[in-house]
Each structure stands twice: as C-alpha cells, then as structure tokens.
Amino acid sequence: MNNVNLSNVSRRRFIAAAGFGAATAVFAPHLLFAQESGIVPTMINEAARAKIEVHPLRRNISVLEGSGGNIAVLTGKSGKLLIDSGFTVSRARIAAALDDLSSDPVVRLINTHWHIDHTDGNAWVHSAGATITAHENTKKRLSTTTRVEGWSYTFPPAPAGAIPTTVFDEEHHVHHNDTRIALRYYGPAHTDSDISVLFEEADIIHVGDTWWNGFYPFIDYSTGGSIDGMIRATGRNLTVVTDKTIVLPGHGPVGNKAGTTWPS
Ligand SMILES: [Zn+2]
Ligand SMILES: [Zn+2]
C-alpha cells in the first residue's frame, strides 16, 4: 500500500477514497465514479457492504476497521470506551463485533473530530448508553448545518443524542478501566476539531485524520483544516510517539512511527 504511486491521481480521486480505508480503493473502477454519485453516499454504501474486522492491539484495547474511520475499543469492568463511531449503516455489525470482544456495555464514546465517517454512529452508541466527549468544535459543527466543499455535501445538524455532552478546549483527561487516557487538541489541522487520544499504559495513540496510513489525506478547508495545520499536527505526532507506540490512523492500517503497518 505504501508503494502505490499516487502522484498522478487527481486530488478529487483522493477525496473519493475518503472513508474507504484502503488506498487500493482509489483504483477500484466502481469507485472512480464516486464523485459523480456523491462522495458521502458512496462512503455510506461502502460501509454498508464492508465487513467489520477486529484486531487486538495491546492490553484490553482493540481496533474495529471497516466502517468509516478506525474505531478503537477499550474493554473492562467499567464498560467499553470507544473512540469514534463509524457509520450508522454498520450498527448491527459493529454491535456484533463489540459483543464478541466482551459482554461489557458501551458507556463512553470519544470523537477524534466531527466528520460523519467518525460520528455518524454517535446517536445509536449514545442510545446504547454512552456519554460522548469531544473537542468543543466537534460539538459546534455537529450542532449546526455544515457544508464540506471537498465533498460537495451539506450536513444537517446531528440529532440531539449524537451531540457531545463533555467538551474541552486544549486538553482533557479520562480515567477508565484502570487506564489513563489523554485527549489533546491539535489546533486547526484536518478540520478545526481534531484531537489525539493517548492510552498511556498501553502506549497506543489514535491520531484521527491527521494521519492516513499509506495515502494522502483529505484536508477539509471548509471547516478549518489547512496544509500548514496538517504539517504541524504531523510534527506533533512524530514528537509524542516512540518506536514502541502503536499509532492508529484515521484511515488505513494500524501503524507505527516509521509509518509502516503494525505489527511490521
Ligand atoms: Zn475520516
Ligand atoms: Zn475526517
């Protein structure tokens, strides 16, 4: 995947791949027409067909791949904590994957940023019993009509149950299932709502859409993203991770500081 030469593929085709989690998807013939049929509906259709893959990482933390952005899951006696909620169309398969991990109920959800491929499932995860924590701009974007020019799509306000109820500005700490979790705002990067989520003991960090493993990221200029912000975020990611850190990208396979897949 890292060897794919993307230099002569148009930016719009990168955008068309947003949410599929695989650079090879860029070249799948039926996806080359994603922009004609609408990027957001295409992402949702893709999620509706996708299998949910579960990969154990370290300690009691796993990743679910296949529905929008990568979903991290912390299990334990206090209930499951999720990072991001994927697309609603994947609800049955995500719920089944969560049940396979453990019988603990879902009690907490953290959003890495406001985009639909990371928050569409918020409402059902909340109805299942989870409180939602995010950066204050995630709440702001989900609470109102928001257009993403890069996707030619205008999102209506999210339902009340999908809106984060705990928000923060720069930094927030959570202690859950004997695990310390540090949430830190990037400043404007991929959007103006991006945070990193670090599981301290396990040394696993979810960097949201500030990193797409194996292919060029989408930058959402409509809601505060910029190339300079993405470079700053990447610089911070490289500073805070070590060679041992497991790095969860927003899209693409689980990786590490070298930018390769984990385990390598
Ligand atoms: Zn995403
Ligand atoms: Zn995003």
PDB file of C-alpha atoms in Angstrom, residues 111-115 119 122 132-148 155-160 162-169 185 187-188 191-195 220-225:
ATOM      1  CA  ASN A 111     -14.804  11.561  18.848  1.00  0.00           C
ATOM      2  CA  THR A 112     -11.464  12.397  17.203  1.00  0.00           C
ATOM      3  CA  HIS A 113     -13.244  15.109  15.146  1.00  0.00           C
ATOM      4  CA  TRP A 114     -16.657  15.990  13.742  1.00  0.00           C
ATOM      5  CA  HIS A 115     -16.649  14.252  10.309  1.00  0.00           C
ATOM      6  CA  THR A 119     -19.529  10.449  14.239  1.00  0.00           C
ATOM      7  CA  ASN A 122     -22.919   8.662  17.730  1.00  0.00           C
ATOM      8  CA  ILE A 132     -19.887  11.483  24.324  1.00  0.00           C
ATOM      9  CA  THR A 133     -16.696  13.534  24.771  1.00  0.00           C
ATOM     10  CA  ALA A 134     -15.037  15.638  22.056  1.00  0.00           C
ATOM     11  CA  HIS A 135     -13.375  18.944  21.291  1.00  0.00           C
ATOM     12  CA  GLU A 136     -15.735  21.902  21.580  1.00  0.00           C
ATOM     13  CA  ASN A 137     -15.604  22.459  17.808  1.00  0.00           C
ATOM     14  CA  THR A 138     -16.926  18.932  17.210  1.00  0.00           C
ATOM     15  CA  LYS A 139     -19.985  19.889  19.237  1.00  0.00           C
ATOM     16  CA  LYS A 140     -20.206  23.177  17.347  1.00  0.00           C
ATOM     17  CA  ARG A 141     -20.009  21.530  13.899  1.00  0.00           C
ATOM     18  CA  LEU A 142     -22.466  18.739  14.740  1.00  0.00           C
ATOM     19  CA  SER A 143     -24.949  21.181  16.257  1.00  0.00           C
ATOM     20  CA  THR A 144     -25.457  23.195  13.098  1.00  0.00           C
ATOM     21  CA  THR A 145     -25.787  22.900   9.321  1.00  0.00           C
ATOM     22  CA  THR A 146     -22.262  22.397   7.971  1.00  0.00           C
ATOM     23  CA  ARG A 147     -21.030  22.254   4.393  1.00  0.00           C
ATOM     24  CA  VAL A 148     -17.899  20.412   3.251  1.00  0.00           C
ATOM     25  CA  PHE A 155     -24.781  18.161   6.564  1.00  0.00           C
ATOM     26  CA  PRO A 156     -27.892  18.980   8.584  1.00  0.00           C
ATOM     27  CA  PRO A 157     -27.484  19.320  12.377  1.00  0.00           C
ATOM     28  CA  ALA A 158     -26.928  15.918  14.007  1.00  0.00           C
ATOM     29  CA  PRO A 159     -29.715  14.525  16.218  1.00  0.00           C
ATOM     30  CA  ALA A 160     -29.593  15.622  19.861  1.00  0.00           C
ATOM     31  CA  ALA A 162     -25.312  12.478  18.766  1.00  0.00           C
ATOM     32  CA  ILE A 163     -24.015  15.754  20.203  1.00  0.00           C
ATOM     33  CA  PRO A 164     -21.071  15.526  22.630  1.00  0.00           C
ATOM     34  CA  THR A 165     -22.026  16.474  26.181  1.00  0.00           C
ATOM     35  CA  THR A 166     -18.496  16.777  27.558  1.00  0.00           C
ATOM     36  CA  VAL A 167     -16.282  19.129  25.570  1.00  0.00           C
ATOM     37  CA  PHE A 168     -12.913  20.738  26.124  1.00  0.00           C
ATOM     38  CA  ASP A 169     -10.618  23.317  24.618  1.00  0.00           C
ATOM     39  CA  TYR A 185      -6.353  19.324  20.698  1.00  0.00           C
ATOM     40  CA  GLY A 187      -5.347  23.229  16.750  1.00  0.00           C
ATOM     41  CA  PRO A 188      -6.671  23.551  13.204  1.00  0.00           C
ATOM     42  CA  THR A 191     -10.514  20.266  10.441  1.00  0.00           C
ATOM     43  CA  ASP A 192     -10.716  22.685  13.384  1.00  0.00           C
ATOM     44  CA  SER A 193     -11.871  19.905  15.735  1.00  0.00           C
ATOM     45  CA  ASP A 194      -9.079  17.305  15.680  1.00  0.00           C
ATOM     46  CA  ILE A 195      -7.749  15.683  18.840  1.00  0.00           C
ATOM     47  CA  ASP A 220     -11.232  19.876   4.984  1.00  0.00           C
ATOM     48  CA  TYR A 221     -10.651  23.554   4.308  1.00  0.00           C
ATOM     49  CA  SER A 222     -14.381  24.241   4.758  1.00  0.00           C
ATOM     50  CA  THR A 223     -14.263  23.542   8.484  1.00  0.00           C
ATOM     51  CA  GLY A 224     -10.898  24.962   9.426  1.00  0.00           C
ATOM     52  CA  GLY A 225      -8.363  22.494   8.043  1.00  0.00           C
TER      53      GLY A 225
END
